Each structure stands twice: as structure tokens, then as C-alpha cells.
mmCIF file of C-alpha atoms in Angstrom:
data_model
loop_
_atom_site.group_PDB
_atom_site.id
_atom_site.type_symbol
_atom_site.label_atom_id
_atom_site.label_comp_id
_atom_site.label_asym_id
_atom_site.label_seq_id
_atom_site.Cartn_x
_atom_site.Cartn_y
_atom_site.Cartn_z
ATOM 1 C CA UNK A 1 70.214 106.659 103.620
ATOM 2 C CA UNK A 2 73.812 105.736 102.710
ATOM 3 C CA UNK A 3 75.640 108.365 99.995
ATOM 4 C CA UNK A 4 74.617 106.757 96.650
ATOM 5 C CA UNK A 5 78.200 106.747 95.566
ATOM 6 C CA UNK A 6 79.126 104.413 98.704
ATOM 7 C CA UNK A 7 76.323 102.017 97.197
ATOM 8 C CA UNK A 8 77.635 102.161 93.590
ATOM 9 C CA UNK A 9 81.171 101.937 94.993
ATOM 10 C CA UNK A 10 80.295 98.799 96.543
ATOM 11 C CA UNK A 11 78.265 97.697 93.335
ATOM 12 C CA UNK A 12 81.477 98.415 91.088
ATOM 13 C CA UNK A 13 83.831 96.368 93.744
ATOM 14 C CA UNK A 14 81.186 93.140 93.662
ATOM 15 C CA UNK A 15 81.213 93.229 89.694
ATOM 16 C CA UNK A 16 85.045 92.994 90.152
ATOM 17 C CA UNK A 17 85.278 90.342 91.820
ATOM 18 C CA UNK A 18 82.827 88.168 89.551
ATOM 19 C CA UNK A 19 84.563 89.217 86.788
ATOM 20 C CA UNK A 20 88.320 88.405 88.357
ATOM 21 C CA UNK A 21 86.785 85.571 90.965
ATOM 22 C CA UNK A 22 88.300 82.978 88.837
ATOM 23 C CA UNK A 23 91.445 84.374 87.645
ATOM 24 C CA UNK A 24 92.401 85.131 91.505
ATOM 25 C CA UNK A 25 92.094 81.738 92.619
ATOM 26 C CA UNK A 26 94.184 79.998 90.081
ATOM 27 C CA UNK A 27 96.717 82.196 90.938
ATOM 28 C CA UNK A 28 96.458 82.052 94.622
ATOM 29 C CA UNK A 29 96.091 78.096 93.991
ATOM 30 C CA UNK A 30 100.101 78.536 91.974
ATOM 31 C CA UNK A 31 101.340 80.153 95.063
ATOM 32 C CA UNK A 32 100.126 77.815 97.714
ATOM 33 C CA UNK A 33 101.195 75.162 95.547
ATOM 34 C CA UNK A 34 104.377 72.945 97.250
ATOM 35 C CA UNK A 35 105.217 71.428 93.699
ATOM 36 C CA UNK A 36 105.420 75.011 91.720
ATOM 37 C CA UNK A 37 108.874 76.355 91.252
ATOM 38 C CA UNK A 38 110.291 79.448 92.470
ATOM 39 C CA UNK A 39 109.969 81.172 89.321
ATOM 40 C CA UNK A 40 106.687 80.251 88.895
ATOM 41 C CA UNK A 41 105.210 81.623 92.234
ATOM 42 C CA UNK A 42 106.858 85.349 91.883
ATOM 43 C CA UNK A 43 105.351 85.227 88.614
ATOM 44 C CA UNK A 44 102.082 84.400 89.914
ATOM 45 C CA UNK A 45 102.008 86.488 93.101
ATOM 46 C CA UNK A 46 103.140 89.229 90.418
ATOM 47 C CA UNK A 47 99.906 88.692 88.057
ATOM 48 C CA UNK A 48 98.206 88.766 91.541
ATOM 49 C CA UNK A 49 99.330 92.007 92.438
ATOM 50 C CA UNK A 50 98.055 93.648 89.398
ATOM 51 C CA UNK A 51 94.789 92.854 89.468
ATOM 52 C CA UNK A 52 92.761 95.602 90.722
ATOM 53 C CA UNK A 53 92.735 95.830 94.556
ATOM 54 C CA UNK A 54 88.977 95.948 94.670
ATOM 55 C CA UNK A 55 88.470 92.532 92.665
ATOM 56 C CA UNK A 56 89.419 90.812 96.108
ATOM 57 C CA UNK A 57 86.447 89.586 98.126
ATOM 58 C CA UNK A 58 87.717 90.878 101.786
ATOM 59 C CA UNK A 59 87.332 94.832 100.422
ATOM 60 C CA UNK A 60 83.455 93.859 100.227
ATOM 61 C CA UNK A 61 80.913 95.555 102.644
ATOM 62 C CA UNK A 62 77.585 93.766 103.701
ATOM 63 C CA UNK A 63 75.261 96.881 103.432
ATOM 64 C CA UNK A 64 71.082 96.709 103.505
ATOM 65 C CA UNK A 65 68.995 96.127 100.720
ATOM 66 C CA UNK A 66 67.017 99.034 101.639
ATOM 67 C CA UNK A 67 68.894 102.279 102.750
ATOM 68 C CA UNK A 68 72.522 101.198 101.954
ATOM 69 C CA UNK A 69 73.738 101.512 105.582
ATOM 70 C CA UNK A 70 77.020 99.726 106.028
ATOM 71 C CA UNK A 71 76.599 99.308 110.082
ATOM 72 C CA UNK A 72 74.575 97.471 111.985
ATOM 73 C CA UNK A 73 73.757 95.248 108.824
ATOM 74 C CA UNK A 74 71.999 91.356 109.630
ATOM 75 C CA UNK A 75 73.259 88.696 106.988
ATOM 76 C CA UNK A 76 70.196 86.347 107.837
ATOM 77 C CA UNK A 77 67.922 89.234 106.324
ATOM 78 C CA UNK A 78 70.117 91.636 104.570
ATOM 79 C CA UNK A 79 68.358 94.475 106.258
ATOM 80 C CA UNK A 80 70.046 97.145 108.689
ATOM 81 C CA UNK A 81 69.230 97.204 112.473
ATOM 82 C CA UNK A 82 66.897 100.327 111.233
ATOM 83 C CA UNK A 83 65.129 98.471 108.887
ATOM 84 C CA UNK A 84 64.524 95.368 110.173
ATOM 85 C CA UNK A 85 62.594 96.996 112.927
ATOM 86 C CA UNK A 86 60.458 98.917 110.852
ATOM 87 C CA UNK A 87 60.043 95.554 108.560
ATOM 88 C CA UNK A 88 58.991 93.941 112.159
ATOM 89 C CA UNK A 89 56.363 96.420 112.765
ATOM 90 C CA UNK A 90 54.972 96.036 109.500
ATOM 91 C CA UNK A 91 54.403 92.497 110.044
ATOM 92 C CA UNK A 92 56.923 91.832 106.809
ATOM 93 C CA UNK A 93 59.403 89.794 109.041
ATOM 94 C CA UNK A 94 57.537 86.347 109.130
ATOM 95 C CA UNK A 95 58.632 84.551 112.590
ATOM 96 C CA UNK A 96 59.699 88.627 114.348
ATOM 97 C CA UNK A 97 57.764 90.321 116.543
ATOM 98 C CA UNK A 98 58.522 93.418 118.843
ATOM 99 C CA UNK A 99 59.639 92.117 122.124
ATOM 100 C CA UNK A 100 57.285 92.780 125.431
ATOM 101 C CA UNK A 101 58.178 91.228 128.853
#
């Protein structure tokens, strides 16, 4: 099991970035933008800046549904290395089975 404040840290940052999502990508769209001025993108990329650093997408962690472990983590089921084998053995996995050869 993953610390519980690692899970609620990563709970806090994913509320962040719903709640800035939108904000962050008008601005980002000001500063890629060839037709803004000068003035207008170091105001933007200034805006930017102070948003809180944790309402950016990229500080996100994939971590599993079940125990919270941040390594080893498999997008197509959202379940650690750890868990999706004891999911497997269970039979809870439809289409997984233990390997034999």
C-alpha cells in the first residue's frame, strides 16, 4: 500500500487541474499565438506562472485503483503489476490468464 498522503496528494493535484484545465489553455493558446503582441504574451506567460504548479497535467502520476502504487502501474486496467496478477488469479481479468508453456 502506497502512504495515504501520496494518494490524497495526487487527488488534490487532479482537482487542480479540473479546476484550472481551462484557464491554462487559453493562456498557453495567447502565447503560442503568432498574431498576439509582445505585451500581451509576457502578460500571459505571467498569469501562467502563477497558477499553482500542481494545476499542470505533466505533475500527474498514474497510480492503481487498488493499493495506490505509483510503479509498475498498467493504463489499459488501472491496476499495478501486483494487482493485476492477483485480479488474474481471481478470474476478475476477463480475456488474462496466468501464462504456462
Amino acid at each position: 500500500m502506497a502512504k495515504v498522503s501520496m494518494v490524497n496528494r495526487e487527488k488534490k493535484r487532479e482537482k487542480l487541474v479540473k479546476q484550472h484545465g481551462e484557464k491554462r489553455i487559453a493562456l498557453k493558446k495567447i502565447i503560442a499565438s503568432e498574431t498576439a503582441s509582445y505585451e500581451e504574451k509576457l502578460a500571459a506567460s505571467v498569469k501562467l506562472q502563477k497558477l499553482p504548479r500542481d494545476s499542470s497535467p505533466a505533475r500527474q502520476r498514474n497510480r492503481c485503483e487498488l493499493s495506490g502504487r505509483a510503479r509498475g502501474v498498467y493504463r489499459k486496467f488501472g491496476l499495478g503489476r501486483n494487482m493485476l496478477r492477483k485480479a488474474t488469479m481471481n478470474g476478475d481479468v476477463p480475456g488474462q490468464r496466468k501464462a504456462s508453456w
